[in-house]
Coordinates of C-alpha atoms and ligand atoms in Angstrom, one line a residue:
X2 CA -24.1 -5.9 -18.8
X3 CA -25.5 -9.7 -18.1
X4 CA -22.7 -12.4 -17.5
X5 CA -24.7 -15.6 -18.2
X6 CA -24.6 -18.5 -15.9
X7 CA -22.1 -21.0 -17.1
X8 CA -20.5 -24.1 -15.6
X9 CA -17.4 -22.0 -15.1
X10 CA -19.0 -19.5 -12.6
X11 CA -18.3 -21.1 -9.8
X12 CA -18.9 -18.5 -7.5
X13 CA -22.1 -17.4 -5.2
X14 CA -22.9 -14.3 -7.0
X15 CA -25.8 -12.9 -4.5
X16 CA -22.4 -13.8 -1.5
X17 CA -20.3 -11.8 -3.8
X18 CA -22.4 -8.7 -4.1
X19 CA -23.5 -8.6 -0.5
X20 CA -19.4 -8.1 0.6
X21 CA -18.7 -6.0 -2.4
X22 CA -21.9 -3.6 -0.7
X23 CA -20.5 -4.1 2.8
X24 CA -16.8 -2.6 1.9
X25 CA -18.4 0.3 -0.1
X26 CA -21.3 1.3 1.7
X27 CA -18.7 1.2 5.2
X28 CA -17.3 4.3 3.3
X29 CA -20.1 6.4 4.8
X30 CA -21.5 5.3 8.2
X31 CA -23.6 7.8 8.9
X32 CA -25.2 7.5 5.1
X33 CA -24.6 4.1 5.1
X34 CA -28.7 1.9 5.6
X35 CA -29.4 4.6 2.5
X36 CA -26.7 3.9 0.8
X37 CA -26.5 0.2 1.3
X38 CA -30.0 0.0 -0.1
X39 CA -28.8 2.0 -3.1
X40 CA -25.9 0.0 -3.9
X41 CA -28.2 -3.1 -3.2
X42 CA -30.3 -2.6 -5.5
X43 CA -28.2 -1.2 -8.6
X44 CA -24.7 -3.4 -8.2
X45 CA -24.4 -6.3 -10.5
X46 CA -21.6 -9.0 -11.1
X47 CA -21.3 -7.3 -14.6
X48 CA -20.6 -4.4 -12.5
X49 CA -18.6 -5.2 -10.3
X50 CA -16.2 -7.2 -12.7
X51 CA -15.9 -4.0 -14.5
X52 CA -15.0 -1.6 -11.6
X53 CA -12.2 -4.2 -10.4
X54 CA -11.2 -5.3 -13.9
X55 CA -11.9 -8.7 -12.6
X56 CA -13.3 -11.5 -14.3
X57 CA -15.2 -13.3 -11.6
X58 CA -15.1 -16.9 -12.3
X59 CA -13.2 -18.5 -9.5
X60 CA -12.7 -17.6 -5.2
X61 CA -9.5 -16.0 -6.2
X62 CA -10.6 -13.7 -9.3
X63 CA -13.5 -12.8 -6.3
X64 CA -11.1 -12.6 -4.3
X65 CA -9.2 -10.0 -5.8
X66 CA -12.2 -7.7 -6.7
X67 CA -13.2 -7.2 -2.9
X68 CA -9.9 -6.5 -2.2
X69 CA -9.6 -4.3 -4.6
X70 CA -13.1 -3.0 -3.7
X71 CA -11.4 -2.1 -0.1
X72 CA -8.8 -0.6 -1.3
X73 CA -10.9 1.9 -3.5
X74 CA -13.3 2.5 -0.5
X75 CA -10.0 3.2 1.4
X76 CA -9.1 6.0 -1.0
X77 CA -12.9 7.6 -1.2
X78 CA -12.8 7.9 2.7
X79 CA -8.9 9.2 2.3
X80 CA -10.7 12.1 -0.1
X81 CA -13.7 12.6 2.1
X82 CA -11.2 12.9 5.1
X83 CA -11.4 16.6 6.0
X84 CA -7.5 17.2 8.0
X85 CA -8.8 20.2 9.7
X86 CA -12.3 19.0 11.1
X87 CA -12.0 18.3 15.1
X88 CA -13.6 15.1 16.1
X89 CA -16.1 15.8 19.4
X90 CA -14.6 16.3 23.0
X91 CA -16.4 15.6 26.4
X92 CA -16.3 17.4 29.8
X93 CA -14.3 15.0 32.5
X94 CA -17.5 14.4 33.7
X95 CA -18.8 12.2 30.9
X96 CA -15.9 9.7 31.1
X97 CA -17.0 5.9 31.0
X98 CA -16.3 4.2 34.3
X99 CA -15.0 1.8 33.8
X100 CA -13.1 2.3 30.4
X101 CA -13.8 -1.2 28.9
X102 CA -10.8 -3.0 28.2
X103 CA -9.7 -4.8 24.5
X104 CA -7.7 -6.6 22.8
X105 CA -7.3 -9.6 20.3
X106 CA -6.6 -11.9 23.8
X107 CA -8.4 -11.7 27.2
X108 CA -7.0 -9.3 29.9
X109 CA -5.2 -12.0 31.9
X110 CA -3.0 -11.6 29.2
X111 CA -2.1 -8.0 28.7
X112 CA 1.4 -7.6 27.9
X113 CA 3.4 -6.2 30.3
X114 CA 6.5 -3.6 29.0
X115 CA 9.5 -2.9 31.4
X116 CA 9.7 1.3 31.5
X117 CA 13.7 0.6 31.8
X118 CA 14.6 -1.3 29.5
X119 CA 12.0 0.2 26.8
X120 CA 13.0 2.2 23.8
X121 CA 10.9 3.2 20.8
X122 CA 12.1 2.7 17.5
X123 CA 11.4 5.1 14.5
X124 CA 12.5 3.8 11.2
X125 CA 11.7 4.4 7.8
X126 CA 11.5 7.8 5.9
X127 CA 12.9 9.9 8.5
X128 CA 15.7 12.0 9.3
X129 CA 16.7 11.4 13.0
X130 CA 16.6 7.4 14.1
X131 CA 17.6 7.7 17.4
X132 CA 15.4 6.1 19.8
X133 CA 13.0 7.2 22.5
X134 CA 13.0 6.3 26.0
X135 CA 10.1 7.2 27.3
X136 CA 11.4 10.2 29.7
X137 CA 12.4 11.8 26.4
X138 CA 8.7 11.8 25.4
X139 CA 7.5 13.2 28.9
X140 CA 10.5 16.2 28.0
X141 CA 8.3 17.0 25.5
X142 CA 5.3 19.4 25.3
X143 CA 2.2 17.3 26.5
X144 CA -1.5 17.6 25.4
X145 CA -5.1 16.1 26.4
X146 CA -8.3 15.4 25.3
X147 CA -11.4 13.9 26.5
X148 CA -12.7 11.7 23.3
X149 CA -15.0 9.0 22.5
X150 CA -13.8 5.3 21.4
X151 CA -15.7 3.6 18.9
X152 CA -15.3 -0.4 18.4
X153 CA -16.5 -2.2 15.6
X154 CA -17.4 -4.7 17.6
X155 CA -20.5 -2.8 18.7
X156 CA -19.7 -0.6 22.1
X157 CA -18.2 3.3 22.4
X158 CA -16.7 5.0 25.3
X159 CA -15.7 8.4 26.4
X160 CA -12.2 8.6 28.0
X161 CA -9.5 10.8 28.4
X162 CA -5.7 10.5 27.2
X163 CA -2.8 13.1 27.2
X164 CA 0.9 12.8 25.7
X165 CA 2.6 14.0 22.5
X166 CA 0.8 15.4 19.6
X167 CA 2.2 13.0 17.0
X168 CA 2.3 15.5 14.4
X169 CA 4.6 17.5 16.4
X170 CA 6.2 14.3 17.1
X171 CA 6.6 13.6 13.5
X172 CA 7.9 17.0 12.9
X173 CA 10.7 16.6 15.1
X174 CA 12.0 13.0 13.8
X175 CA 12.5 14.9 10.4
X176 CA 9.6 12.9 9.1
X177 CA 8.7 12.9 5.3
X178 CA 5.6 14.5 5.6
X179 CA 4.8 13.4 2.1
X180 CA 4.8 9.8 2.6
X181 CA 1.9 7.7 2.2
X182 CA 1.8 5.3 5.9
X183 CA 2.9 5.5 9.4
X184 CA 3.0 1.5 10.8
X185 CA 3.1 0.7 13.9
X186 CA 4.6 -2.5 15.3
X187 CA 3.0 -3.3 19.2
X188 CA 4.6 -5.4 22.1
X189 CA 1.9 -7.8 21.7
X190 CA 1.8 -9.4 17.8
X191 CA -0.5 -6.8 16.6
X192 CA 0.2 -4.1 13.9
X193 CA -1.4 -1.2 11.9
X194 CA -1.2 1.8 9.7
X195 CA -2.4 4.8 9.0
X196 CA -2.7 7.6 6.2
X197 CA -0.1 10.5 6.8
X198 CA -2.9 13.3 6.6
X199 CA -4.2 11.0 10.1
X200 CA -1.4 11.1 11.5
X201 CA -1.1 14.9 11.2
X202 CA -4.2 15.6 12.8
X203 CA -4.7 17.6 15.2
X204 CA -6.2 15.5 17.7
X205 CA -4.2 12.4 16.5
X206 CA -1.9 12.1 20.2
X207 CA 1.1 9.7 21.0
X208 CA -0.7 9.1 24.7
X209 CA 1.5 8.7 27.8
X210 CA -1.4 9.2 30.2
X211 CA -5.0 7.4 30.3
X212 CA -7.0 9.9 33.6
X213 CA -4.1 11.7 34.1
X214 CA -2.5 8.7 35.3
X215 CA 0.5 6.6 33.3
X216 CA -1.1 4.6 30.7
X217 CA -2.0 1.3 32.7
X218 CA -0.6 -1.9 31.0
X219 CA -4.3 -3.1 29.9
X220 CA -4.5 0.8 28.2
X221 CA -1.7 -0.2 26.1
X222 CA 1.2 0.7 28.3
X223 CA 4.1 2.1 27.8
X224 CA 2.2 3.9 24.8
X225 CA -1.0 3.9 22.8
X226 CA -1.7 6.4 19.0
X227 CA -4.9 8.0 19.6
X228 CA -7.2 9.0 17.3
X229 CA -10.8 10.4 17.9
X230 CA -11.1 10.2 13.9
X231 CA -10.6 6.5 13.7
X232 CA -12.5 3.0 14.7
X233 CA -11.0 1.0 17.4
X234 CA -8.8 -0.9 16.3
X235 CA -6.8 1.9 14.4
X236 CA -5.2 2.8 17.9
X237 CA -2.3 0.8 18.4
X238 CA -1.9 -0.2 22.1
X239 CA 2.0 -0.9 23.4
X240 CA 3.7 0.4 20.4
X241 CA 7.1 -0.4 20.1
X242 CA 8.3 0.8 17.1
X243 CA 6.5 3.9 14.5
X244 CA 7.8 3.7 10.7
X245 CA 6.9 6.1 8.2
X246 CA 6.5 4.1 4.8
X247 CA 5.3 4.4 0.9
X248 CA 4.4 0.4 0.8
X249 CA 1.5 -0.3 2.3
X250 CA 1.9 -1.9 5.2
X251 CA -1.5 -3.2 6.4
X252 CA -2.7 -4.4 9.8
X253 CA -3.9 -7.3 12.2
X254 CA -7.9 -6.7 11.6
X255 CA -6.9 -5.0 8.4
X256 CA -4.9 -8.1 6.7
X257 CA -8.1 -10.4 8.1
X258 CA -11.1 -7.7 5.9
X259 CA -11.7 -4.9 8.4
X260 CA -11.6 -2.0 6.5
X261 CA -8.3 -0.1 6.4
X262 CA -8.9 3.3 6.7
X263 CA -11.2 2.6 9.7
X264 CA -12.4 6.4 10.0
X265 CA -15.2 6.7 12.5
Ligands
LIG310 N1 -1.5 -3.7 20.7 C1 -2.8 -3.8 20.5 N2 -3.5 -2.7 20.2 C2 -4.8 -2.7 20.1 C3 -5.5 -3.9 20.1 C4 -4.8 -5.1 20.4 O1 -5.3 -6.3 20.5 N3 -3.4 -5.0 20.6 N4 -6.9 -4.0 19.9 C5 -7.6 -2.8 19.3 C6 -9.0 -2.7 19.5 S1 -10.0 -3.7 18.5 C7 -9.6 -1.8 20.4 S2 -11.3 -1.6 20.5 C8 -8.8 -1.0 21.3 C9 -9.2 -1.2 22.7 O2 -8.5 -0.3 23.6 P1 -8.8 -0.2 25.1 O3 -8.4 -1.5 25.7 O4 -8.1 1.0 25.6 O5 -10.3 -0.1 25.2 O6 -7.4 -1.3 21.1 C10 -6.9 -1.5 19.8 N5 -5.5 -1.6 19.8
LIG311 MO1 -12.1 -2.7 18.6

């Protein structure tokens, strides 16, 4: 298929296909300088119009095809996503010293939460709303796991969290297991969301602990979601409130083009 250059195609097609290769080919990191090359070389406008259902003459008809470009990548990795395969673990001794520290603001300004006054809220589809002080999450059977971080923005690092194992967690909010999302709202004004079969991971832990110690305020205090199976910025620091949802909630990196399913 050839779309011929008119006055009307106001777009910069070689811009175009470069983004539509970068959110496929983020699908498979490990595959990916291959598989860039691949899709490189064979992706055309013509094509890409016709996987979206997009006619690509303006910003927003482009637009829309990357997004919906994501959102396909997002359901490959969702297939390729095997729920029983165990991310790596580390002995203690291989913990990064410092653990760097992240977030969308510098760490003078890591939010601070008050242990007494906090209570986590857990909406949506599930059964028991009450909410959680955090004593009630120490009551409950705790885990840990020496795991390695991975930022997009270019740096990993081993470290070690403990706390609830959210699927247990989920299990005993009367959860819908069948749902699509779990969002998460922070103290700070970041959000995201993840797939339910992440969230039922085995490794996938509502962490308390950061080194055995309570989870420090730049760690994400009073509580972080970690996830060995997912990028960086899939691990919501200071949550405040968990919601388990069919309408697809999105996410501060997410909303702005980082990939949503984030696996790592
Ligand atoms: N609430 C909140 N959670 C967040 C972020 C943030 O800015 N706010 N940044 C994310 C990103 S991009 C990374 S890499 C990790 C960093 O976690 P760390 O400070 O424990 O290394 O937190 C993630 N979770
Ligand atoms: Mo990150």
């Amino acid at each position: 298929m050839i779309i011929k250059p008119t006055t009307r195609l106001a777009i910069d097609g070689d811009a175009v296909l470069k983004e539509a290769v970068n959110r496929i080919s983020h699908a498979s990191r490990s595959a990916q300088p291959a598989r860039r090359d691949f899709l490189r070389r064979s992706l055309t406008l013509g094509g890409l119009a016709m996987l979206t259902g997009c006619t690509l003459v303006d910003e927003a008809s482009v637009e829309t095809a990357l997004t919906r470009i994501s959102r396909m990548n997002d359901e490959v990795q969702g297939w390729l996503f095997d729920p029983n395969r165990l991310a790596p673990t580390y002995p203690d001794s291989m913990i990064t010293r410092p653990f760097p520290f992240n977030a969308y603001y510098g760490e003078d300004e890591v939010r601070e939460v008050a242990e007494s006054s906090y209570r986590l809220e857990v909406t949506g589809l599930v059964a028991d709303k009450r909410k959680w002080a955090l004593s009630d999450l120490r009551a409950m059977p705790q885990t840990d796991q020496v795991t390695r971080h991975i930022c997009v923005e270019g740096w990993s690092a081993i470290g070690k969290w403990g706390g609830v194992s959210f699927a247990r967690f989920l299990r005993h909010v009367g959860a819908d297991l069948s749902a699509k999302y779990v969002g998460f709202k922070c103290a700070d004004d970041y959000f995201t969301s993840i797939d339910m079969p992440t969230a039922l991971h085995p490794q996938t832990v509502l962490a308390l602990t950061y080194d055995g110690q309570p989870l420090p305020p730049k760690y994400g205090f009073p509580m972080k979601l970690r996830m060995p199976t997912k990028l960086g910025y899939k691990n919501p620091k200071h949550i405040q409130a968990i919601f388990v949802t069919n309408t697809y909630p999105g996410g501060y990196w997410e909303d702005q083009g980082y990939n949503w399913f984030g696996g790592s």
